[in-house]
Every structure is written in C-alpha cells, then in structure tokens.
Amino acid sequence: MASKNIKKITEYLEKIVNEPLEHIVSERFARYSKYIIQDRALPDARDGLKPVQRRILFAMNELGMQHNKPYKKSARIAGEVMGKYHPHGDSSIYDAMVRMSQDFKMLVPLIDMHGNNGSIDGDSAAAMRYTEARLSLAAEYLLKDIDKKTVPFVPNFDDEELEPTVLPSKFPNILVNGSKGISAGYATNIPPHNLNEVVNATIAFLDDEEISDSKLISYIKGPDFPTGGIVQGKEGIKEALKTGSGKIIIRARTFIEEMARNQERIVITEIPYELNKAELVRSIDMLRVDKKIDDILEVRDETDQQGMRIAIELKKGADANFILNYLYKSTDLQISYNYNMTAILNRRPYQVGVKPLLKAYIDHQKEVITNRSNFELDKAKKREHIVEGLIKMVSVLEEIIKIIRKSSNKADSKENIQKRFGFTDLQAEAIVTLQLYRLSNTDILALQAEAGELAKKIRFLNEILSDERVLKEVIKEELQFSKEKLGQKRKTTIEDEIESIKIDERDLISDENVIIGVTKDGYVKRSSLRSYQASQTIGLKTDDGLIFHREISNLDTLLIFTNLGNYIYVPVYKIDDQRWRDLGVYIGNIVPVEASERIISVINVREFNEDINLLLATKNGYMKQTKLKDFEVSRYSKAIRGMRLQKDDELVSVNMNQKENIIGLSKQGYALRFKTADLPEYGSSAGGVQGMMISDDDELVEAFYAFDSDDFVMLTVRGHIIKDNVSELTVYSRNRKGIRIVENLKSNPHYIVSAARLSKYQEKENVKSLLTSTKQTYEVTVSEYKYSYNKYGKKMFDENVEKGYKIFIEDAIDEVPVVIKKKPEKIIFDEINAVVEEEKIINKNKKIHLSRLDLFEDD
C-alpha cells in the first residue's frame, strides 16, 4: 500500500530531491544568512547605508525630489521603491523612510517628511497616504555626482532597471548617523558622532595615513546623540573607537529648580538616546504610586514646542540630589550603551574601530573622485573639440551658410562642411545643429574664453588622475564644504569618568512602625498598624502558629535563621505589605529554600553594631559567638550560611545581646551554665566548638545569654511551663553535660522543646510572650507563667490535643549587650555547694541519684 502511494506521489511531482534534510536546510540557510548579512541588516562602511535606505534615497533622487522641490506623497515613494528596487513589503520601506526622517533617531536626517512622522513618546507615524516627503540637503550630499558614473550600478531584481551598489557619500555617514541592526550571527550598534569632529578626523587621516589610533581619536570626542544627554566613560569611548567594542553610560540632562521655600523640583531636559519618553515618565511615576519614593509629589511631562521638559515635584524638605541619584540608579534616566561597530567591508562583515572605517571611506572617495574626474575629462575634451570647431566656423560663417543652403539634408550638409573645411564629424554635427538665433550672438571672444577655461579644467582633471596629493586635496575640500553646509554644534556632553552611584534604599523609606509576624510553617507578613488594629483575627494556615510577632520599624532588618545553618536577610520594607488577616508570603518565595528547611529563630536588627554578638547553637551541642556586623550583606537573593554544620547536625537556637552567662538546655532536662568568655568568637560561615556535652539519646534545644539575676522558663512537649533561676545553676566550664533540672517520667516524659530568658525587667513590665504549640499560638503575658512550686510546672494547654513547640518572650528595656573583655580565671567549685548530679554506690551496687529535684513533691 505504501509503495503504491509513493508511486502516485512520484508520478504527480515533477522533481524529487533525494538528499538528507540537514544538507538541504544547511545549504539554504547559508544562502539566506549571506543575503541578510550583506544585503539587508548591516550597513556598508562606505556610505553607512543599508540596501533599503540606499534604494529609497536613490529612487527619490530619480523622482527629482530635492530639498528645495515640492513634497510628494510617501505612498508614491514607497510604491516606486517597491516596484523598481526593493521587492519587499511597503511597510518595511515606509518604516525605513520614517526613521531616516526622525530628528530624535538620526543626528543628520536624510529625509524631510511633512506630516506626523512619529514622536519620541513611541507614537507611530501617520499612514503613508497622509504624509509627504522629499530629500534633505544631507541626503543630496550622499547622492551628489551619482550621475557622473562615480559608483557601480547593477541590474535590479527583474533586470529592468539599474541601481547603485553604493552612494558617492560626501561625508562619512556611517559614523555621523550610526546604524543599528541584527542579522544571522552578526549585529551592529554604531552610535552617531558629530559631523564636524568626524570630518576633522577624516582630514587628519588624509594628511597622515600612519596616524596613531590615539591621535585620530583625539578628534572624535565621543558619540553625539540627537537627543543630547551626557555620556560618561572616556576609557569606554577610546576602547570602542579603537576596537569597535566598548561600553559607555548615557545620562539624562537635568537641573534642580526651586519651587518654593524649602521645596524643589527636578527638571529633565534631555533623555538618553532611543529612549521612549512616555515610558520613562511612567516608570518614574510608578515609583511614586508604589511608594518606593515617598518624597515625589507629582511627575509631569511639560514638553512643548520650546523643547523637552519633564518636571518631578518633590515634597518640602526632600533631598533633590539624593532622589535624582536614586532615579539614575533605578530608572532609564541613566543607561549603559554598548558599541558594536560591525559593518560590511569588501562584502564581508567586520567589527572594526574608527581607523578602518575612515580608511574604507577615503578609499571609496578616491574611487568616486577618480571616476568623476574621468567622466568630466571626457566631457571637457569633447566640448573643447567642439569649441575649436565653432571658433573656426566663425571665421568662415558666410561660406558655411551657403554650403548648408545648397545641401539637400543634414547628412549632406555635414559631409560638405567636412570636405570643404576639414571639420571632424563631432564638430560638423555641432555646427549643423546650431540654432539660427545663436548665429546672431556668436562671439569669438566668448568662445576663446570658454576654450581657455576648458583647457584649464582638463589640466586640473589630469592632475587629479595622475597625482594622489591633488586627489587628496580635492577630497579635503569637499569634506570641508560638507562640514560648512551640514555641520552643527555638539549636542551631547562628554565626561571622562563614570560616576559611581551608591544608594541606600533605606534612605527612601519613612521610619514608620509596622507589625511583623513569622509563623512556624514559614510565612512572613508585614501589616500596617491600622490593618493590625482593625483585624479581629490573624490569617494562618491550619495548625500553623506565630513564632515571632513584634511591632518594629520599616527600617529594621530581619535575620531569619533555619535549621540547616542558613539565615535569610530580609529588610522589613522589602516584605510585601498585606492585611493582618492574610496568610503572608511563604519564605520560599522570598529566597529559595530546601524542602527540609524550617525557621528556628527570627531576630530583628536596627543597626548592625559591632559590639553585639549572636549566640548560635546546634542540636549536638556545638556553639559559637559571631559579631552581628558579620551578618550584614548587600546581596541577599538566596539563603546565606550562618554556621557550618557537621553531618546529622542542625541549628536549633540563635540568641542576641551577650551577657555574662550562657545557658544551654537539652531535651532530657539537662542545663549547663558557663561564662560567655569561655566561648570563642567565629565568623558567620564557620562552625562552632562543643559548648555542651550531649548524650546519644539527648539533644540541645536552646542556648541563650543570661544575667546572674535572671530567671528562665522552659516549655515541655506536654505543654507545661517550668520556671527556674539562673543563679541556682552552678557555673561550669563549657563542654560539660550539666545537671538535670527536669526529671523525666518513664512514660509520657516532659521533654523540653524550647526555653527563654526571663529578666526582672520583663516580669516587672509584664511583657508579651508567644506560646506556640503544634496547633496554634497563645499570646499571653509573662505573669501567666507564675505557678506554685511543682517540679513539672504549669499546664498551659491540653497535651492530648496539641504539643509544645516554641516559646518567645518580647525583649524589655534591659536588652543591652555586655562587653566581655577577658576570660575570667578558672573557678574551683566547692563540692558541697555545687549542685551536681552524683552517683554513689550503696549496698550491692545499687545506684541512687541525688538531685535538687528531690526538694519537690511529685505531681
């Protein structure tokens, strides 16, 4: 069946190519690439034009649409170009016409368009049936002498017309107007340069073809954009003009205007090249709408016929210079521009500097002027020969008239004159075609004067053709003439150095208090005080609960620590503002986190002060102290290492503001107190040392700083709060097991899950505390943790429904770090006064445990 179908297809098709697809595609694409590189997207180094631009200008010239002639409809021009030279869509032709007419895209526009030809706000031009156009004076200088066989012509697409492969180009258009395009494997981005500077550089190159790059570049100061602005980066300009590749910064031109007393406005008069003004104004205004800059009152586009003007009104007392720098940093008021000077040289694309481009242009001009000189020389010699015949004719005029009257026709007249007086065929033709009225004023002196002028012109043309020095002088004279007629003052200011702008975004944020909530499941929310006060309930997922809840400033920073030893650096103002009853933002949407990563501690920081330490502790008892300033970073798009962990270890506790003691508590109820000076300080990415010895069946749950006079509370898995005193814990050296302060039952034991320091100030002020279970969070005050002496503490919730998870107590006014200057001397303990767990052997190797817990009654 398949073979029958193939046979039918074979009979139907006239030609079948039996070749691998990759070969066909490769060959076809290679031809297509060659075409779009050479004949579509990249400019020729000689005239700086792409084929469509060249065809448009040539067609308009053929239509006689010079700069001082009437306009013609753009649709007629596009039709002429499409029908004769450019077999593509009329929209691509019209778009190229429009661009060549826009004075905000072209430094020297090549087309003078009458009507709406678009705007710097991104408005498109009116349809081609509405607009009219003609050549500009500059375009005429590109086309000048094209009728004198100066450039090669080739047949058009249907072999019915001839079109030029390049224009004579009386100024280096590739540098003056620049170019932009993308082809297969190549792209070009050449900015415009000042015509006067480019001409001066070209003349300097003509004078010395061995001129150095540095000297040549001294003539061209840098790009000169039609939209003006300020360019920064002299080194980038030098690199680009030498190699064809380099980076510069373009900045808008602005000034600060006083509106009223202590109130200013920023005024923008020039914007970077090829920027959409309307989008720029919108992006600046969005900073105001999104409240990223609070000090902007209004952004207005006041552009009119007098010129561009964008006004940014500021609030009273606002720092205009700071806001302007922020706008440079955050909007397109300042952009980077990358040179990529790729052009077609000898039918091949090259990325080159200024020197090869000028050399290509000068070689082209030598060829153009040589061709023109040959054309004019032939013409002058012919005219000289005719003038010689006319002068001779004047002396025998009467006899010539008689011969012509006796002749039967023109050919007979010519033949008789040639035989009688020895005129050549060309001279005889000129005589017999001479109109009768010319005989009345044929002046022998005028003819002799003309003959003298022609002889002089012929000598000069011969000099051009035989002496390169004269040829160069002609090129220089014509360049100077173009400069006089087309040159204009520089619009763009060049600054040597790129100004480094460093903006602290916090300076843009008002110092306003907000409510921050962080949940155990990893949701972070920021709400205004009004939203918080208006909400009856907090928005939480099922079984989620707060582990951090505090009123803090927008200017604060959250350090969110995870069990994997990482921390997430989150400026408060960067957190999305939400209602208090919303869920908040999942931490994984702020920065990427591992699936097994969970939040274990949240610390808010106003200033990263070097005198403040953080205490970090792991499940296996490793601890370290780290300066708070070590946690400050400028880039925070991912989680940052806060402590290096050993295998099978986790970070469980982070505490801030160093005090004399460090208290470590384990799950099995052991407590260790040692002096802060005993624990070394390490960097944020380092590991720690053994702070508390942990048994195989135990793990550290919390470590915190404490004063001697402080209490501390512990939350058990069964939801009990147990309160104890720091002073009752004996001071040991670190790396000890400590003493048991919570005796666990054999069944359903009171494992410790969390703990917190409780100072006298906090008790006196009765501060708020969060008690988080596996199901919810209880907001209580610390006075509710009081209980009568019971070794298993106070029951806070039903242990059959939920389990203890985390306890958080709000800081009080005494949260000031204590500077630990030196390590104290080793303390020798009195065995009687030390409260330790001892083992004593009594009758038949039975062990009994002595502990201060024996002072309490069982529950």
Tab-separated table of C-alpha atoms in Angstrom, residues 313-608:
chain	number	residue	atom	x	y	z
A	313	GLU	CA	7.861	67.914	42.012
A	314	LEU	CA	9.141	66.977	45.458
A	315	LYS	CA	7.744	67.364	48.942
A	316	LYS	CA	9.043	70.061	51.220
A	317	GLY	CA	12.398	69.209	52.761
A	318	ALA	CA	13.106	66.393	50.301
A	319	ASP	CA	16.720	65.877	49.258
A	320	ALA	CA	16.570	66.517	45.494
A	321	ASN	CA	20.125	65.347	44.804
A	322	PHE	CA	19.552	62.060	46.604
A	323	ILE	CA	16.287	61.398	44.753
A	324	LEU	CA	17.945	62.271	41.431
A	325	ASN	CA	20.715	59.760	42.141
A	326	TYR	CA	18.092	57.153	43.006
A	327	LEU	CA	16.329	57.845	39.701
A	328	TYR	CA	19.630	57.431	37.854
A	329	LYS	CA	20.087	54.096	39.599
A	330	SER	CA	16.533	52.771	39.366
A	331	THR	CA	15.165	54.100	36.063
A	332	ASP	CA	16.332	54.660	32.498
A	333	LEU	CA	17.425	58.207	33.302
A	334	GLN	CA	20.839	56.549	33.144
A	335	ILE	CA	21.516	53.618	30.814
A	336	SER	CA	24.526	51.740	29.534
A	337	TYR	CA	25.262	51.727	25.811
A	338	ASN	CA	27.432	49.109	24.140
A	339	TYR	CA	29.337	49.915	20.965
A	340	ASN	CA	29.348	47.131	18.377
A	341	MET	CA	30.777	48.722	15.241
A	342	THR	CA	30.110	45.975	12.710
A	343	ALA	CA	29.897	46.950	9.039
A	344	ILE	CA	30.341	45.474	5.573
A	345	LEU	CA	33.871	45.939	4.232
A	346	ASN	CA	34.671	44.319	0.888
A	347	ARG	CA	31.386	42.383	1.017
A	348	ARG	CA	32.253	40.831	4.382
A	349	PRO	CA	31.124	41.795	7.925
A	350	TYR	CA	33.826	43.011	10.308
A	351	GLN	CA	33.816	44.570	13.752
A	352	VAL	CA	36.250	47.457	13.383
A	353	GLY	CA	37.320	50.688	15.017
A	354	VAL	CA	37.284	54.195	13.552
A	355	LYS	CA	40.521	53.847	11.593
A	356	PRO	CA	39.378	51.001	9.265
A	357	LEU	CA	36.038	52.773	8.746
A	358	LEU	CA	37.713	56.021	7.745
A	359	LYS	CA	40.156	54.151	5.524
A	360	ALA	CA	37.257	52.428	3.763
A	361	TYR	CA	35.530	55.795	3.319
A	362	ILE	CA	38.654	57.525	1.968
A	363	ASP	CA	39.375	54.670	-0.441
A	364	HIS	CA	35.779	54.984	-1.616
A	365	GLN	CA	36.168	58.743	-2.113
A	366	LYS	CA	39.352	58.240	-4.093
A	367	GLU	CA	37.466	55.882	-6.370
A	368	VAL	CA	34.443	58.211	-6.626
A	369	ILE	CA	36.511	61.291	-7.482
A	370	THR	CA	38.685	59.337	-9.918
A	371	ASN	CA	35.572	58.084	-11.706
A	372	ARG	CA	34.039	61.560	-11.690
A	373	SER	CA	37.242	63.095	-12.997
A	374	ASN	CA	37.391	60.599	-15.860
A	375	PHE	CA	33.763	61.344	-16.698
A	376	GLU	CA	34.283	65.114	-16.585
A	377	LEU	CA	37.563	64.853	-18.511
A	378	ASP	CA	35.853	63.039	-21.365
A	379	LYS	CA	33.095	65.615	-21.369
A	380	ALA	CA	35.519	68.556	-21.243
A	381	LYS	CA	37.638	67.162	-24.080
A	382	LYS	CA	34.533	66.730	-26.219
A	383	ARG	CA	33.433	70.277	-25.507
A	384	GLU	CA	36.913	71.636	-26.165
A	385	HIS	CA	36.937	69.929	-29.526
A	386	ILE	CA	33.514	71.402	-30.379
A	387	VAL	CA	34.567	74.897	-29.263
A	388	GLU	CA	37.617	74.685	-31.507
A	389	GLY	CA	35.277	73.891	-34.418
A	390	LEU	CA	32.949	76.777	-33.535
A	391	ILE	CA	35.846	79.234	-33.365
A	392	LYS	CA	36.976	78.065	-36.780
A	393	MET	CA	33.390	78.302	-38.017
A	394	VAL	CA	33.063	81.993	-37.031
A	395	SER	CA	35.790	82.982	-39.457
A	396	VAL	CA	34.084	81.240	-42.422
A	397	LEU	CA	30.485	81.635	-41.299
A	398	GLU	CA	29.099	83.096	-44.527
A	399	GLU	CA	30.547	80.351	-46.670
A	400	ILE	CA	29.264	77.640	-44.270
A	401	ILE	CA	25.762	79.101	-44.506
A	402	LYS	CA	25.924	78.962	-48.310
A	403	ILE	CA	27.123	75.329	-48.210
A	404	ILE	CA	24.294	74.341	-45.863
A	405	ARG	CA	21.672	76.090	-48.022
A	406	LYS	CA	22.864	74.262	-51.108
A	407	SER	CA	22.912	70.891	-49.341
A	408	SER	CA	19.936	68.536	-49.633
A	409	ASN	CA	19.749	67.397	-45.995
A	410	LYS	CA	21.579	67.354	-42.654
A	411	ALA	CA	23.866	64.453	-43.534
A	412	ASP	CA	24.754	66.127	-46.841
A	413	SER	CA	25.466	69.397	-45.024
A	414	LYS	CA	27.795	67.659	-42.594
A	415	GLU	CA	29.647	65.867	-45.354
A	416	ASN	CA	30.086	69.038	-47.465
A	417	ILE	CA	31.347	71.060	-44.471
A	418	GLN	CA	33.828	68.331	-43.513
A	419	LYS	CA	35.179	68.143	-47.076
A	420	ARG	CA	35.444	71.894	-47.520
A	421	PHE	CA	36.966	72.950	-44.163
A	422	GLY	CA	38.297	69.712	-42.610
A	423	PHE	CA	35.885	69.653	-39.585
A	424	THR	CA	35.546	66.405	-37.697
A	425	ASP	CA	32.209	64.590	-37.517
A	426	LEU	CA	31.613	65.876	-33.966
A	427	GLN	CA	32.377	69.476	-34.977
A	428	ALA	CA	30.266	69.243	-38.106
A	429	GLU	CA	27.362	67.858	-36.007
A	430	ALA	CA	27.632	70.821	-33.594
A	431	ILE	CA	27.671	73.314	-36.493
A	432	VAL	CA	24.669	71.945	-38.386
A	433	THR	CA	22.594	71.610	-35.210
A	434	LEU	CA	23.388	75.181	-34.169
A	435	GLN	CA	20.133	77.147	-33.874
A	436	LEU	CA	19.790	80.214	-36.106
A	437	TYR	CA	19.382	82.655	-33.184
A	438	ARG	CA	22.809	81.583	-31.944
A	439	LEU	CA	24.392	82.912	-35.126
A	440	SER	CA	23.409	86.431	-34.144
A	441	ASN	CA	25.447	86.473	-30.978
A	442	THR	CA	28.237	84.046	-31.673
A	443	ASP	CA	31.174	85.866	-30.101
A	444	ILE	CA	34.636	84.725	-30.953
A	445	LEU	CA	35.961	86.152	-27.658
A	446	ALA	CA	33.434	84.183	-25.592
A	447	LEU	CA	34.355	81.012	-27.438
A	448	GLN	CA	38.050	81.671	-26.911
A	449	ALA	CA	37.416	82.304	-23.191
A	450	GLU	CA	35.481	79.074	-22.944
A	451	ALA	CA	38.295	77.243	-24.698
A	452	GLY	CA	40.746	78.652	-22.141
A	453	GLU	CA	38.549	77.521	-19.223
A	454	LEU	CA	38.202	74.076	-20.711
A	455	ALA	CA	41.953	73.757	-21.179
A	456	LYS	CA	42.488	74.742	-17.546
A	457	LYS	CA	39.845	72.245	-16.361
A	458	ILE	CA	41.385	69.471	-18.434
A	459	ARG	CA	44.815	70.167	-16.940
A	460	PHE	CA	43.318	70.088	-13.394
A	461	LEU	CA	41.456	66.856	-14.056
A	462	ASN	CA	44.605	65.287	-15.433
A	463	GLU	CA	46.438	66.354	-12.276
A	464	ILE	CA	43.774	64.678	-10.117
A	465	LEU	CA	44.127	61.492	-12.114
A	466	SER	CA	47.921	61.482	-12.086
A	467	ASP	CA	48.820	62.979	-8.678
A	468	GLU	CA	47.391	61.423	-5.486
A	469	ARG	CA	48.330	64.510	-3.494
A	470	VAL	CA	45.970	66.604	-5.622
A	471	LEU	CA	43.326	63.911	-5.326
A	472	LYS	CA	43.551	64.093	-1.510
A	473	GLU	CA	43.264	67.872	-1.599
A	474	VAL	CA	40.041	67.584	-3.588
A	475	ILE	CA	38.641	65.130	-1.039
A	476	LYS	CA	39.594	67.507	1.790
A	477	GLU	CA	37.988	70.494	0.058
A	478	GLU	CA	34.737	68.612	-0.488
A	479	LEU	CA	34.729	67.394	3.121
A	480	GLN	CA	35.244	70.955	4.344
A	481	PHE	CA	32.387	72.111	2.128
A	482	SER	CA	30.104	69.406	3.562
A	483	LYS	CA	31.161	70.457	7.054
A	484	GLU	CA	30.288	74.099	6.335
A	485	LYS	CA	26.875	73.233	4.931
A	486	LEU	CA	25.831	70.431	7.268
A	487	GLY	CA	27.917	70.811	10.434
A	488	GLN	CA	26.277	71.634	13.752
A	489	LYS	CA	27.312	72.106	17.355
A	490	ARG	CA	27.760	69.073	19.594
A	491	LYS	CA	24.588	68.156	21.494
A	492	THR	CA	25.997	65.543	23.880
A	493	THR	CA	28.374	66.402	26.711
A	494	ILE	CA	31.290	64.034	27.307
A	495	GLU	CA	32.509	63.357	30.855
A	496	ASP	CA	35.710	61.400	31.442
A	497	GLU	CA	34.721	59.262	34.413
A	498	ILE	CA	31.660	57.136	35.074
A	499	GLU	CA	30.140	58.403	38.302
A	500	SER	CA	29.592	55.612	40.785
A	501	ILE	CA	26.171	55.897	42.405
A	502	LYS	CA	25.632	54.142	45.690
A	503	ILE	CA	22.111	54.305	47.024
A	504	ASP	CA	20.947	53.069	50.385
A	505	GLU	CA	17.301	52.318	49.685
A	506	ARG	CA	16.574	52.723	53.386
A	507	ASP	CA	17.015	56.460	52.905
A	508	LEU	CA	13.894	56.386	50.736
A	509	ILE	CA	11.790	54.613	53.351
A	510	SER	CA	9.968	56.545	56.027
A	511	ASP	CA	10.705	55.473	59.586
A	512	GLU	CA	7.266	54.024	60.228
A	513	ASN	CA	6.345	51.226	62.616
A	514	VAL	CA	4.681	48.108	61.257
A	515	ILE	CA	3.614	44.747	62.640
A	516	ILE	CA	5.704	41.746	61.625
A	517	GLY	CA	4.568	38.173	62.053
A	518	VAL	CA	6.518	34.991	61.262
A	519	THR	CA	4.925	31.557	61.575
A	520	LYS	CA	6.463	28.174	62.298
A	521	ASP	CA	5.449	26.943	58.837
A	522	GLY	CA	7.494	29.728	57.215
A	523	TYR	CA	5.003	32.501	56.393
A	524	VAL	CA	6.122	36.120	56.824
A	525	LYS	CA	3.752	39.074	56.844
A	526	ARG	CA	4.045	42.839	57.235
A	527	SER	CA	0.959	44.845	58.128
A	528	SER	CA	0.309	48.447	58.924
A	529	LEU	CA	-0.708	49.308	62.471
A	530	ARG	CA	-4.146	50.299	61.190
A	531	SER	CA	-4.708	46.935	59.491
A	532	TYR	CA	-3.485	45.129	62.599
A	533	GLN	CA	-5.794	47.071	64.901
A	534	ALA	CA	-8.765	46.627	62.547
A	535	SER	CA	-8.328	42.852	62.225
A	536	GLN	CA	-10.069	40.682	64.743
A	537	THR	CA	-8.135	37.567	63.799
A	538	ILE	CA	-4.812	36.740	62.223
A	539	GLY	CA	-4.669	34.875	58.931
A	540	LEU	CA	-2.992	31.482	59.437
A	541	LYS	CA	-2.920	28.117	57.770
A	542	THR	CA	-4.427	25.208	59.620
A	543	ASP	CA	-2.228	24.088	62.540
A	544	ASP	CA	0.177	26.991	61.946
A	545	GLY	CA	1.175	29.484	64.629
A	546	LEU	CA	3.295	32.582	65.195
A	547	ILE	CA	6.838	32.198	66.487
A	548	PHE	CA	7.670	35.897	66.052
A	549	HIS	CA	5.295	38.818	66.477
A	550	ARG	CA	6.520	42.336	67.060
A	551	GLU	CA	5.967	45.975	66.247
A	552	ILE	CA	9.165	47.175	64.570
A	553	SER	CA	10.322	49.878	62.155
A	554	ASN	CA	10.225	49.688	58.374
A	555	LEU	CA	13.967	50.380	58.520
A	556	ASP	CA	14.751	47.270	60.561
A	557	THR	CA	16.148	44.059	59.111
A	558	LEU	CA	15.005	40.526	59.873
A	559	LEU	CA	17.567	37.750	60.195
A	560	ILE	CA	15.575	34.547	59.764
A	561	PHE	CA	17.637	31.504	60.778
A	562	THR	CA	16.857	27.988	59.574
A	563	ASN	CA	17.699	24.553	60.889
A	564	LEU	CA	20.224	23.988	58.076
A	565	GLY	CA	22.552	26.644	59.477
A	566	ASN	CA	21.461	29.309	56.971
A	567	TYR	CA	19.969	32.709	57.510
A	568	ILE	CA	17.740	34.796	55.284
A	569	TYR	CA	18.460	38.536	55.223
A	570	VAL	CA	15.184	40.416	54.774
A	571	PRO	CA	14.888	44.230	55.071
A	572	VAL	CA	11.445	44.853	56.553
A	573	TYR	CA	10.413	47.331	53.843
A	574	LYS	CA	11.068	44.615	51.222
A	575	ILE	CA	8.311	42.405	52.661
A	576	ASP	CA	5.001	42.804	50.840
A	577	ASP	CA	2.520	44.912	52.759
A	578	GLN	CA	-0.574	42.803	53.492
A	579	ARG	CA	-3.601	42.794	55.720
A	580	TRP	CA	-3.110	41.092	59.063
A	581	ARG	CA	-5.759	38.523	58.219
A	582	ASP	CA	-3.875	37.485	55.037
A	583	LEU	CA	-1.621	34.441	55.095
A	584	GLY	CA	1.555	36.351	54.293
A	585	VAL	CA	4.417	35.436	51.982
A	586	TYR	CA	5.992	31.996	52.128
A	587	ILE	CA	9.703	32.256	52.894
A	588	GLY	CA	10.477	30.158	49.814
A	589	ASN	CA	9.003	32.936	47.664
A	590	ILE	CA	11.421	35.451	49.174
A	591	VAL	CA	14.519	33.311	48.661
A	592	PRO	CA	14.860	29.677	47.541
A	593	VAL	CA	14.960	27.218	50.479
A	594	GLU	CA	15.332	23.458	50.781
A	595	ALA	CA	12.251	21.300	51.280
A	596	SER	CA	13.562	20.197	54.682
A	597	GLU	CA	14.442	23.736	55.783
A	598	ARG	CA	12.389	25.287	58.569
A	599	ILE	CA	12.600	28.512	60.571
A	600	ILE	CA	14.060	28.137	64.079
A	601	SER	CA	14.676	31.754	65.083
A	602	VAL	CA	13.917	35.322	63.970
A	603	ILE	CA	15.961	38.328	65.066
A	604	ASN	CA	15.189	41.913	64.166
A	605	VAL	CA	18.093	44.338	63.821
A	606	ARG	CA	18.013	48.138	63.567
A	607	GLU	CA	21.758	48.736	63.235
A	608	PHE	CA	24.465	46.145	62.671
